[in-house]
GROMACS .gro file of C-alpha atoms in nm:
model
  224
    1MET     CA    1  12.914   8.529  12.522
    2LEU     CA    2  12.789   8.767  12.760
    3LEU     CA    3  12.441   8.924  12.689
    4ASP     CA    4  12.193   9.183  12.812
    5LYS     CA    5  12.450   9.363  13.044
    6PRO     CA    6  12.213   9.527  13.320
    7GLU     CA    7  12.245   9.916  13.359
    8SER     CA    8  12.399  10.041  13.679
    9HIS     CA    9  12.211  10.269  13.907
   10GLN     CA   10  12.517  10.331  14.114
   11THR     CA   11  12.512  10.710  14.050
   12ASP     CA   12  12.720  10.821  14.357
   13TYR     CA   13  12.980  10.568  14.501
   14TYR     CA   14  13.033  10.758  14.800
   15GLU     CA   15  12.668  10.761  14.891
   16VAL     CA   16  12.631  10.473  15.142
   17ASP     CA   17  12.326  10.559  15.359
   18SER     CA   18  12.068  10.733  15.146
   19HIS     CA   19  11.782  10.660  15.370
   20PRO     CA   20  11.930  10.742  15.724
   21ASN     CA   21  11.709  10.725  16.008
   22SER     CA   22  11.634  11.084  16.097
   23ASP     CA   23  11.633  11.034  16.470
   24LEU     CA   24  11.967  10.878  16.495
   25ASP     CA   25  12.118  11.132  16.246
   26LYS     CA   26  12.040  11.409  16.502
   27GLY     CA   27  12.210  11.215  16.781
   28LYS     CA   28  11.880  11.171  16.929
   29HIS     CA   29  11.875  10.917  17.209
   30ILE     CA   30  11.647  10.625  17.206
   31GLU     CA   31  11.559  10.424  17.492
   32GLY     CA   32  11.789  10.092  17.516
   33SER     CA   33  11.977  10.208  17.206
   34ILE     CA   34  12.317  10.333  17.137
   35PRO     CA   35  12.263  10.641  16.912
   36LEU     CA   36  12.515  10.704  16.601
   37SER     CA   37  12.551  11.043  16.494
   38GLN     CA   38  12.634  11.143  16.129
   39ASP     CA   39  13.004  11.185  16.210
   40ASN     CA   40  12.979  10.837  16.374
   41LYS     CA   41  12.838  10.703  16.067
   42ASN     CA   42  13.070  10.888  15.850
   43ARG     CA   43  13.356  10.725  16.025
   44LEU     CA   44  13.219  10.377  16.042
   45TYR     CA   45  13.115  10.366  15.680
   46LEU     CA   46  13.455  10.511  15.532
   47PRO     CA   47  13.639  10.201  15.522
   48TRP     CA   48  13.381  10.027  15.333
   49ARG     CA   49  13.293  10.263  15.080
   50TYR     CA   50  13.450  10.050  14.780
   51SER     CA   51  13.350   9.732  14.911
   52VAL     CA   52  13.088   9.477  14.733
   53ILE     CA   53  12.870   9.213  14.876
   54ILE     CA   54  12.861   8.897  14.683
   55LYS     CA   55  12.683   8.558  14.674
   56VAL     CA   56  12.747   8.257  14.443
   57PHE     CA   57  12.407   8.083  14.358
   58MET     CA   58  12.350   7.711  14.339
   59ARG     CA   59  12.682   7.593  14.480
   60LYS     CA   60  12.886   7.654  14.813
   61MET     CA   61  13.242   7.730  14.763
   62PRO     CA   62  13.549   7.696  14.998
   63TYR     CA   63  13.680   8.017  15.105
   64HIS     CA   64  14.017   7.983  14.951
   65PHE     CA   65  13.897   7.852  14.607
   66LEU     CA   66  13.612   8.152  14.602
   67GLN     CA   67  13.914   8.388  14.678
   68SER     CA   68  14.135   8.265  14.387
   69LYS     CA   69  13.880   8.254  14.136
   70LEU     CA   70  13.766   8.612  14.212
   71ILE     CA   71  14.129   8.702  14.165
   72GLU     CA   72  14.148   8.526  13.832
   73LEU     CA   73  13.816   8.664  13.746
   74TRP     CA   74  13.868   9.025  13.840
   75LYS     CA   75  14.241   9.092  13.832
   76PRO     CA   76  14.210   9.354  14.077
   77SER     CA   77  14.501   9.588  14.133
   78GLU     CA   78  14.545   9.581  14.485
   79GLN     CA   79  14.502   9.295  14.737
   80LEU     CA   80  14.168   9.140  14.734
   81ILE     CA   81  14.025   9.082  15.070
   82LEU     CA   82  13.728   8.859  15.114
   83ILE     CA   83  13.528   8.845  15.429
   84ASP     CA   84  13.286   8.521  15.517
   85LEU     CA   85  12.952   8.677  15.635
   86GLY     CA   86  12.781   8.334  15.687
   87TRP     CA   87  12.499   8.219  15.481
   88ASP     CA   88  12.694   8.215  15.153
   89PHE     CA   89  12.744   8.580  15.165
   90TYR     CA   90  13.066   8.752  15.131
   91ILE     CA   91  13.222   9.119  15.136
   92VAL     CA   92  13.509   9.183  14.891
   93LYS     CA   93  13.677   9.510  15.047
   94PHE     CA   94  13.852   9.727  14.806
   95SER     CA   95  14.039  10.038  14.881
   96LEU     CA   96  14.032  10.167  14.512
   97GLU     CA   97  13.724  10.274  14.356
   98LYS     CA   98  13.827  10.148  14.012
   99ASN     CA   99  13.820   9.782  14.131
  100MET     CA  100  13.478   9.824  14.284
  101VAL     CA  101  13.342   9.983  13.957
  102MET     CA  102  13.490   9.684  13.745
  103ALA     CA  103  13.339   9.429  13.994
  104LEU     CA  104  12.974   9.619  13.966
  105HIS     CA  105  12.976   9.728  13.604
  106LEU     CA  106  13.117   9.439  13.396
  107VAL     CA  107  12.854   9.184  13.471
  108PRO     CA  108  12.701   8.921  13.471
  109TRP     CA  109  13.015   8.712  13.614
  110PHE     CA  110  13.013   8.340  13.662
  111ILE     CA  111  13.233   8.112  13.877
  112SER     CA  112  13.240   7.764  13.758
  113GLU     CA  113  12.945   7.802  13.557
  114ASN     CA  114  12.752   7.940  13.862
  115PHE     CA  115  12.603   8.281  13.886
  116LEU     CA  116  12.785   8.551  14.087
  117SER     CA  117  12.576   8.819  14.226
  118VAL     CA  118  12.743   9.125  14.314
  119TRP     CA  119  12.624   9.460  14.456
  120LYS     CA  120  12.726   9.765  14.630
  121TRP     CA  121  12.828   9.725  15.024
  122GLU     CA  122  12.537   9.874  15.210
  123PRO     CA  123  12.515   9.948  15.585
  124LYS     CA  124  12.348   9.730  15.848
  125PHE     CA  125  12.351   9.435  15.613
  126VAL     CA  126  12.261   9.102  15.789
  127PRO     CA  127  12.285   8.800  15.569
  128GLN     CA  128  12.034   8.581  15.752
  129GLU     CA  129  11.750   8.853  15.690
  130SER     CA  130  11.838   8.905  15.327
  131THR     CA  131  11.548   8.779  15.088
  132LEU     CA  132  11.620   8.624  14.757
  133THR     CA  133  11.412   8.765  14.491
  134SER     CA  134  11.562   8.591  14.181
  135THR     CA  135  11.840   8.344  14.090
  136SER     CA  136  12.011   8.223  13.762
  137ILE     CA  137  11.979   7.890  13.623
  138TRP     CA  138  12.091   7.702  13.314
  139ILE     CA  139  11.831   7.577  13.067
  140ARG     CA  140  11.862   7.308  12.825
  141LEU     CA  141  11.656   7.301  12.459
  142GLN     CA  142  11.687   6.913  12.439
  143GLN     CA  143  11.702   6.786  12.081
  144LEU     CA  144  11.651   7.136  11.940
  145PRO     CA  145  11.627   7.137  11.554
  146THR     CA  146  11.968   7.225  11.410
  147GLU     CA  147  11.832   7.513  11.213
  148PHE     CA  148  11.769   7.690  11.538
  149TYR     CA  149  12.111   7.700  11.660
  150ASP     CA  150  12.117   8.065  11.557
  151LYS     CA  151  12.244   8.347  11.790
  152ASP     CA  152  11.948   8.553  11.723
  153ILE     CA  153  11.676   8.280  11.789
  154LEU     CA  154  11.860   8.150  12.099
  155GLU     CA  155  11.851   8.512  12.230
  156LYS     CA  156  11.504   8.535  12.166
  157VAL     CA  157  11.408   8.224  12.350
  158GLY     CA  158  11.628   8.331  12.643
  159ARG     CA  159  11.465   8.667  12.687
  160LYS     CA  160  11.123   8.487  12.635
  161LEU     CA  161  11.190   8.280  12.961
  162GLY     CA  162  11.362   8.522  13.179
  163LYS     CA  163  11.636   8.770  13.166
  164LEU     CA  164  11.904   8.638  12.926
  165LEU     CA  165  12.269   8.628  13.086
  166LYS     CA  166  12.473   8.406  12.902
  167ILE     CA  167  12.462   8.129  12.593
  168ASP     CA  168  12.710   7.836  12.623
  169GLN     CA  169  13.005   7.903  12.365
  170CYS     CA  170  12.962   7.520  12.237
  171THR     CA  171  12.600   7.585  12.187
  172SER     CA  172  12.641   7.910  12.005
  173SER     CA  173  12.902   7.764  11.743
  174THR     CA  174  12.684   7.433  11.719
  175ARG     CA  175  12.965   7.228  11.822
  176LYS     CA  176  12.749   7.056  12.094
  177GLY     CA  177  12.462   6.929  11.893
  178ARG     CA  178  12.249   6.727  12.164
  179TYR     CA  179  12.109   7.033  12.300
  180ALA     CA  180  12.121   7.406  12.318
  181ARG     CA  181  12.216   7.568  12.656
  182ILE     CA  182  12.126   7.916  12.783
  183CYS     CA  183  12.172   8.062  13.136
  184ILE     CA  184  11.873   8.300  13.243
  185GLN     CA  185  11.785   8.494  13.554
  186VAL     CA  186  11.414   8.417  13.672
  187PRO     CA  187  11.227   8.535  13.978
  188LEU     CA  188  11.187   8.277  14.262
  189GLU     CA  189  10.796   8.353  14.291
  190THR     CA  190  10.727   8.296  13.930
  191PRO     CA  191  10.642   7.938  13.796
  192VAL     CA  192  10.886   7.857  13.526
  193GLU     CA  193  10.794   7.773  13.158
  194THR     CA  194  10.827   7.407  13.060
  195SER     CA  195  10.813   7.489  12.695
  196VAL     CA  196  10.871   7.738  12.433
  197ILE     CA  197  10.711   7.811  12.103
  198ILE     CA  198  10.960   7.870  11.807
  199GLY     CA  199  10.767   7.945  11.489
  200ASP     CA  200  10.536   7.648  11.489
  201HIS     CA  201  10.759   7.403  11.661
  202LYS     CA  202  10.691   7.360  12.049
  203GLN     CA  203  11.033   7.308  12.205
  204ALA     CA  204  11.049   7.141  12.575
  205VAL     CA  205  11.264   7.332  12.817
  206ILE     CA  206  11.473   7.154  13.078
  207TYR     CA  207  11.615   7.339  13.389
  208GLU     CA  208  11.966   7.228  13.535
  209GLY     CA  209  11.945   7.192  13.899
  210GLU     CA  210  11.575   7.241  13.902
  211GLY     CA  211  11.555   7.084  14.265
  212THR     CA  212  11.769   7.352  14.381
  213LEU     CA  213  11.547   7.628  14.209
  214CYS     CA  214  11.262   7.481  14.398
  215THR     CA  215  11.435   7.474  14.729
  216LEU     CA  216  11.550   7.839  14.700
  217ALA     CA  217  11.158   7.917  14.626
  218ALA     CA  218  11.050   7.743  14.930
  219GLU     CA  219  11.325   7.912  15.139
  220LEU     CA  220  11.211   8.253  14.985
  221GLY     CA  221  10.840   8.160  15.098
  222THR     CA  222  10.934   8.103  15.452
  223LEU     CA  223  11.117   8.428  15.481
  224GLN     CA  224  10.816   8.638  15.377
   0.00000   0.00000   0.00000
């Protein structure tokens, strides 16, 4: 069950360089640099205009496994070209706009229960310099009273703790009675909540892979 689909701000799929450098656009030569005119940029950017950049959080995946999972997930109407950028970032190069739109709009995506972050290709993207500001993580509501295994209540819990992405299907159908399981998106700089109050019931919150979350937050701190 996918919830809270984010609104897309991709108003113009052809606009890939919305903040150009005015000096370079004019073809002005800067000492020690190779100037790029707007014609140069149009020629260089055109092949990538329908591409997306992706990153799988919390798990490093082999190239061919990731490629096969993306094909299975997206079912593109053309060959899926996957380019490894390093640092667990990839470019998926499409030649058809409809495949890019599908990848950007039908979110959130998950591969083997790991959140797949997808955004439109951008010029001059350097993986090592990319700053992570948030991540997705699964939470468990251990020993949740059975009356709270309710879609509306679980949605409210998810939104209370972060941005709600997904509720485990077994959880929502109460087949897994040991705990409820919810996927949320949380900022890396913000301390996570360890409990949530439902009515007058205090419910403990357990974060799956919490060590990974702490590691990502620490890495973010070193980048800033």
